[in-house]
Short mmCIF file of C-alpha atoms in Angstrom, two decimals:
data_model
loop_
_atom_site.label_atom_id
_atom_site.label_comp_id
_atom_site.label_asym_id
_atom_site.label_seq_id
_atom_site.Cartn_x
_atom_site.Cartn_y
_atom_site.Cartn_z
CA MET A 1 67.07 166.12 134.79
CA ALA A 2 65.27 167.37 131.66
CA ARG A 3 62.76 165.10 129.94
CA VAL A 4 63.36 164.30 126.25
CA ALA A 5 60.71 163.22 123.74
CA ILE A 6 61.82 161.52 120.53
CA ILE A 7 59.49 162.14 117.59
CA ILE A 8 59.75 159.97 114.46
CA PRO A 9 57.67 160.86 111.37
CA THR A 10 57.00 157.79 109.23
CA PHE A 11 55.52 156.81 105.89
CA ASN A 12 56.15 153.28 104.60
CA GLU A 13 59.28 152.85 106.73
CA ALA A 14 58.95 149.14 107.53
CA GLY A 15 62.42 148.52 106.13
CA ASN A 16 64.13 150.85 108.62
CA LEU A 17 61.90 151.56 111.61
CA GLY A 18 62.55 148.32 113.48
CA ARG A 19 66.28 148.92 113.60
CA SER A 20 65.81 152.52 114.71
CA LEU A 21 63.48 151.52 117.53
CA ARG A 22 65.87 148.78 118.69
CA HIS A 23 68.57 151.44 119.03
CA LEU A 24 66.22 153.59 121.09
CA LYS A 25 65.51 150.72 123.48
CA GLY A 26 69.21 150.71 124.36
CA LEU A 27 69.39 154.38 125.32
CA ASP A 28 71.00 155.04 128.70
CA PRO A 29 69.42 157.07 130.19
CA PRO A 30 66.17 156.32 128.32
CA ALA A 31 63.99 158.85 126.54
CA PHE A 32 61.00 160.13 128.51
CA GLU A 33 58.75 159.21 125.58
CA VAL A 34 59.04 157.98 121.98
CA TRP A 35 56.39 158.91 119.43
CA VAL A 36 55.98 157.37 115.99
CA VAL A 37 53.79 159.72 113.95
CA ASP A 38 52.56 157.90 110.86
CA GLY A 39 51.23 159.55 107.74
CA GLY A 40 49.15 156.66 106.39
CA SER A 41 51.68 153.90 105.75
CA GLN A 42 50.53 151.02 103.59
CA ASP A 43 53.21 148.59 104.78
CA GLU A 44 54.02 147.16 108.24
CA THR A 45 55.30 150.44 109.74
CA VAL A 46 52.52 150.81 112.31
CA ALA A 47 52.66 147.12 113.29
CA ILE A 48 56.41 147.43 113.89
CA ALA A 49 55.84 150.47 116.11
CA GLN A 50 53.12 148.62 118.03
CA ALA A 51 55.43 145.66 118.60
CA ALA A 52 58.06 148.03 120.03
CA SER A 53 55.55 149.43 122.56
CA VAL A 54 56.14 153.07 121.64
CA GLN A 55 53.44 155.68 121.45
CA ILE A 56 51.77 155.92 118.05
CA LEU A 57 49.95 158.80 116.47
CA GLU A 58 48.28 158.40 113.09
CA CYS A 59 47.94 161.62 111.06
CA ASP A 60 45.18 162.35 108.59
CA ARG A 61 47.66 164.36 106.52
CA LYS A 62 51.00 163.06 105.28
CA GLY A 63 53.94 165.42 105.38
CA ARG A 64 56.99 165.50 107.61
CA SER A 65 56.32 169.01 108.93
CA VAL A 66 52.71 168.17 109.77
CA GLN A 67 53.64 164.89 111.43
CA MET A 68 56.47 166.34 113.49
CA ASN A 69 54.25 169.18 114.71
CA GLU A 70 51.54 166.70 115.70
CA GLY A 71 54.12 164.67 117.61
CA ALA A 72 55.36 167.82 119.35
CA LYS A 73 51.80 168.68 120.38
CA ALA A 74 51.26 165.22 121.85
CA ALA A 75 54.61 165.06 123.68
CA LYS A 76 54.84 166.12 127.31
CA ALA A 77 58.62 166.41 127.56
CA ASP A 78 60.67 169.58 128.03
CA ILE A 79 62.96 168.83 125.06
CA LEU A 80 61.92 167.66 121.59
CA CYS A 81 64.21 165.50 119.46
CA PHE A 82 63.23 164.87 115.83
CA LEU A 83 64.55 161.61 114.42
CA HIS A 84 64.19 160.16 110.93
CA ALA A 85 63.16 156.51 110.74
CA ASP A 86 66.33 155.62 108.81
CA THR A 87 68.78 157.24 111.24
CA TRP A 88 70.47 155.41 114.13
CA VAL A 89 71.73 157.09 117.26
CA PRO A 90 74.35 156.39 119.98
CA ASP A 91 73.18 154.95 123.29
CA ASP A 92 74.07 158.12 125.21
CA LEU A 93 71.87 160.30 122.96
CA ILE A 94 69.75 161.62 125.83
CA ALA A 95 72.74 162.55 127.97
CA VAL A 96 74.34 164.41 125.04
CA ILE A 97 71.13 166.33 124.35
CA GLU A 98 70.65 167.29 127.99
CA HIS A 99 74.28 168.38 128.36
CA THR A 100 74.14 170.48 125.18
CA LEU A 101 71.01 172.36 126.21
CA THR A 102 72.30 173.17 129.69
CA ASP A 103 73.90 176.11 127.88
CA PRO A 104 71.11 178.73 127.71
CA LYS A 105 72.79 180.35 124.71
CA ILE A 106 72.15 177.25 122.57
CA ALA A 107 68.64 177.07 121.09
CA CYS A 108 68.99 173.99 118.90
CA GLY A 109 71.44 171.18 118.36
CA GLY A 110 72.16 168.37 115.96
CA PHE A 111 74.80 165.74 115.20
CA ILE A 112 77.22 164.87 112.41
CA ALA A 113 75.43 162.45 110.07
CA LEU A 114 77.52 159.63 108.64
CA MET A 115 75.71 158.23 105.61
CA SER A 116 76.17 154.52 105.03
CA GLY A 117 74.62 151.44 103.49
CA LYS A 118 74.94 147.72 103.97
CA GLN A 119 78.39 147.52 102.40
CA THR A 120 79.60 151.08 101.97
CA THR A 121 80.11 154.35 103.81
CA ARG A 122 79.57 157.57 101.86
CA TRP A 123 82.56 159.45 103.22
CA GLY A 124 82.60 162.19 100.58
CA ILE A 125 78.91 163.05 100.79
CA SER A 126 78.98 162.84 104.58
CA LEU A 127 81.88 165.30 104.66
CA HIS A 128 80.09 167.65 102.28
CA ASN A 129 76.92 167.55 104.40
CA TYR A 130 78.98 168.37 107.48
CA LEU A 131 80.67 171.32 105.79
CA LYS A 132 77.34 172.53 104.36
CA THR A 133 76.11 173.09 107.91
CA TYR A 134 78.66 175.91 108.07
CA TYR A 135 79.27 177.21 104.56
CA ALA A 136 75.61 177.48 103.50
CA PRO A 137 74.63 180.02 106.19
CA LEU A 138 77.95 181.83 105.76
CA LEU A 139 77.26 182.29 102.03
CA PHE A 140 73.55 183.04 102.11
CA LYS A 141 72.87 184.44 105.59
CA PRO A 142 76.21 185.88 106.77
CA HIS A 143 74.57 188.32 109.20
CA LEU A 144 72.92 185.35 110.93
CA PHE A 145 75.98 183.11 110.64
CA PHE A 146 77.90 185.43 112.95
CA LYS A 147 74.98 185.33 115.39
CA GLY A 148 75.25 181.55 115.57
CA LEU A 149 73.25 180.23 112.62
CA ARG A 150 74.15 176.77 111.37
CA LEU A 151 71.90 174.90 108.95
CA LEU A 152 70.96 171.53 110.38
CA PHE A 153 68.99 168.95 108.44
CA GLY A 154 66.76 166.07 109.46
CA ASP A 155 69.43 163.37 109.14
CA GLN A 156 71.43 165.22 111.79
CA VAL A 157 68.80 164.54 114.50
CA MET A 158 67.64 168.02 115.49
CA PHE A 159 66.69 168.81 119.09
CA CYS A 160 65.50 171.91 120.93
CA ARG A 161 63.53 173.05 123.95
CA ARG A 162 59.78 172.61 123.63
CA SER A 163 59.19 176.24 124.63
CA ASP A 164 61.53 177.61 121.96
CA PHE A 165 60.03 175.33 119.32
CA TRP A 166 56.51 176.62 119.82
CA GLU A 167 57.51 180.24 120.36
CA CYS A 168 59.08 180.05 116.88
CA GLY A 169 55.92 178.50 115.43
CA GLY A 170 57.14 174.92 114.99
CA PHE A 171 57.75 173.49 111.53
CA ASP A 172 56.14 175.34 108.64
CA GLU A 173 53.48 172.88 107.44
CA ALA A 174 53.32 174.54 104.03
CA LEU A 175 56.88 173.42 103.24
CA PRO A 176 57.27 170.05 101.46
CA ILE A 177 61.07 170.24 101.80
CA MET A 178 63.72 172.22 103.74
CA GLU A 179 61.44 172.54 106.76
CA ASP A 180 64.45 171.83 108.97
CA GLY A 181 66.58 174.64 107.53
CA ASP A 182 63.62 176.99 107.78
CA LEU A 183 63.22 176.17 111.48
CA CYS A 184 66.92 176.93 112.05
CA LEU A 185 66.40 180.40 110.58
CA ARG A 186 63.74 181.07 113.21
CA LEU A 187 65.36 179.31 116.16
CA VAL A 188 68.58 181.32 115.81
CA LYS A 189 66.59 184.27 117.17
CA LYS A 190 66.49 182.33 120.44
CA GLY A 191 70.16 181.36 120.51
CA ARG A 192 72.96 179.54 118.70
CA ILE A 193 72.43 176.51 116.49
CA TYR A 194 75.04 174.00 117.59
CA GLN A 195 76.43 170.93 115.85
CA VAL A 196 77.55 168.38 118.44
CA ASN A 197 80.87 166.69 117.69
CA ARG A 198 79.29 163.23 117.70
CA VAL A 199 78.13 160.95 114.90
CA VAL A 200 74.75 159.46 114.06
CA GLN A 201 74.37 156.95 111.23
CA SER A 202 71.94 157.62 108.38
CA SER A 203 70.78 155.39 105.53
CA ASP A 204 72.31 156.02 102.11
CA ARG A 205 69.21 154.82 100.25
CA ARG A 206 68.80 158.07 98.29
CA VAL A 207 72.46 158.08 97.19
CA ALA A 208 72.26 154.37 96.39
CA ARG A 209 69.32 155.08 94.07
CA TRP A 210 70.76 158.20 92.42
CA GLY A 211 74.49 157.50 92.52
CA SER A 212 77.03 159.71 94.27
CA LEU A 213 77.54 162.26 91.48
CA LYS A 214 73.84 162.80 90.82
CA ALA A 215 73.07 162.99 94.54
CA THR A 216 75.79 165.58 95.15
CA ALA A 217 74.58 167.65 92.18
CA ILE A 218 70.98 167.57 93.38
CA TYR A 219 71.92 168.46 96.95
CA LEU A 220 73.97 171.42 95.71
CA TYR A 221 71.28 172.55 93.27
CA ILE A 222 68.53 172.46 95.88
CA GLY A 223 70.72 174.13 98.48
CA ILE A 224 71.78 176.98 96.23
CA LEU A 225 68.26 177.66 94.95
CA TRP A 226 66.86 177.55 98.49
CA GLY A 227 69.55 179.96 99.65
CA LEU A 228 68.54 182.31 96.82
CA GLY A 229 64.90 182.19 97.93
CA VAL A 230 63.38 179.76 95.40
CA PRO A 231 60.08 178.36 96.81
CA ALA A 232 60.29 174.92 98.43
CA ALA A 233 57.35 173.67 96.34
CA TYR A 234 59.51 174.03 93.22
CA LEU A 235 62.54 172.39 94.86
CA LYS A 236 60.47 169.38 95.88
CA ARG A 237 60.30 168.36 92.19
CA PHE A 238 63.94 167.33 92.39
CA TYR A 239 63.70 165.46 95.70
CA GLU A 240 61.60 162.37 95.15
CA ASP A 241 60.45 160.15 97.97
CA ILE A 242 62.57 156.99 98.16
CA ARG A 243 61.73 153.99 100.31
#
């Protein structure tokens, strides 16, 4: 049986981390290790992680790419699974990951993210995000689409073999945004990017702040510009941190 490490980058995630870690405690089979990699939180994030008895790594530099790479370096498992602190997974997560990667032609996998809040489910945006996994590479990288490229994003809980991750260079630490899509572009050289037909639940806090129309417009704008090669540093201006 392959060993799976779950790596969670955090920064001021006290409002969500406890729930995520409670879900992870119910995994059957369990993860081999769970790492919370904190980028200098000023709230109770680290205390919540300590109370959950997971492994904690505190980074000198904040940034999701940096933190996820540091977690990957510390992990000992054969498979790396990158999980956002505001995303909740099914209890058979580990079994699904192991089964998916038994296919040597698959280099990376992810799930269908269903975005929801306390009293609403964002069906339209969730559907668009699902379709974007397919239409974005077809439009902007058709030669890679037919080789198996799909564009997965952090909310979709990305996972891959440790060896493939490092052979592709890990996450690009210079990218403040779209580091997940960038990794897909490199991992497809190792094999197909596969979206598992299972759902994970992700917080709608960004949509709740912006509103559905504004959020959809921003997602489309960023996606199109990124597909056309606009630098991620410019795109980050439109994607504020929301806690």
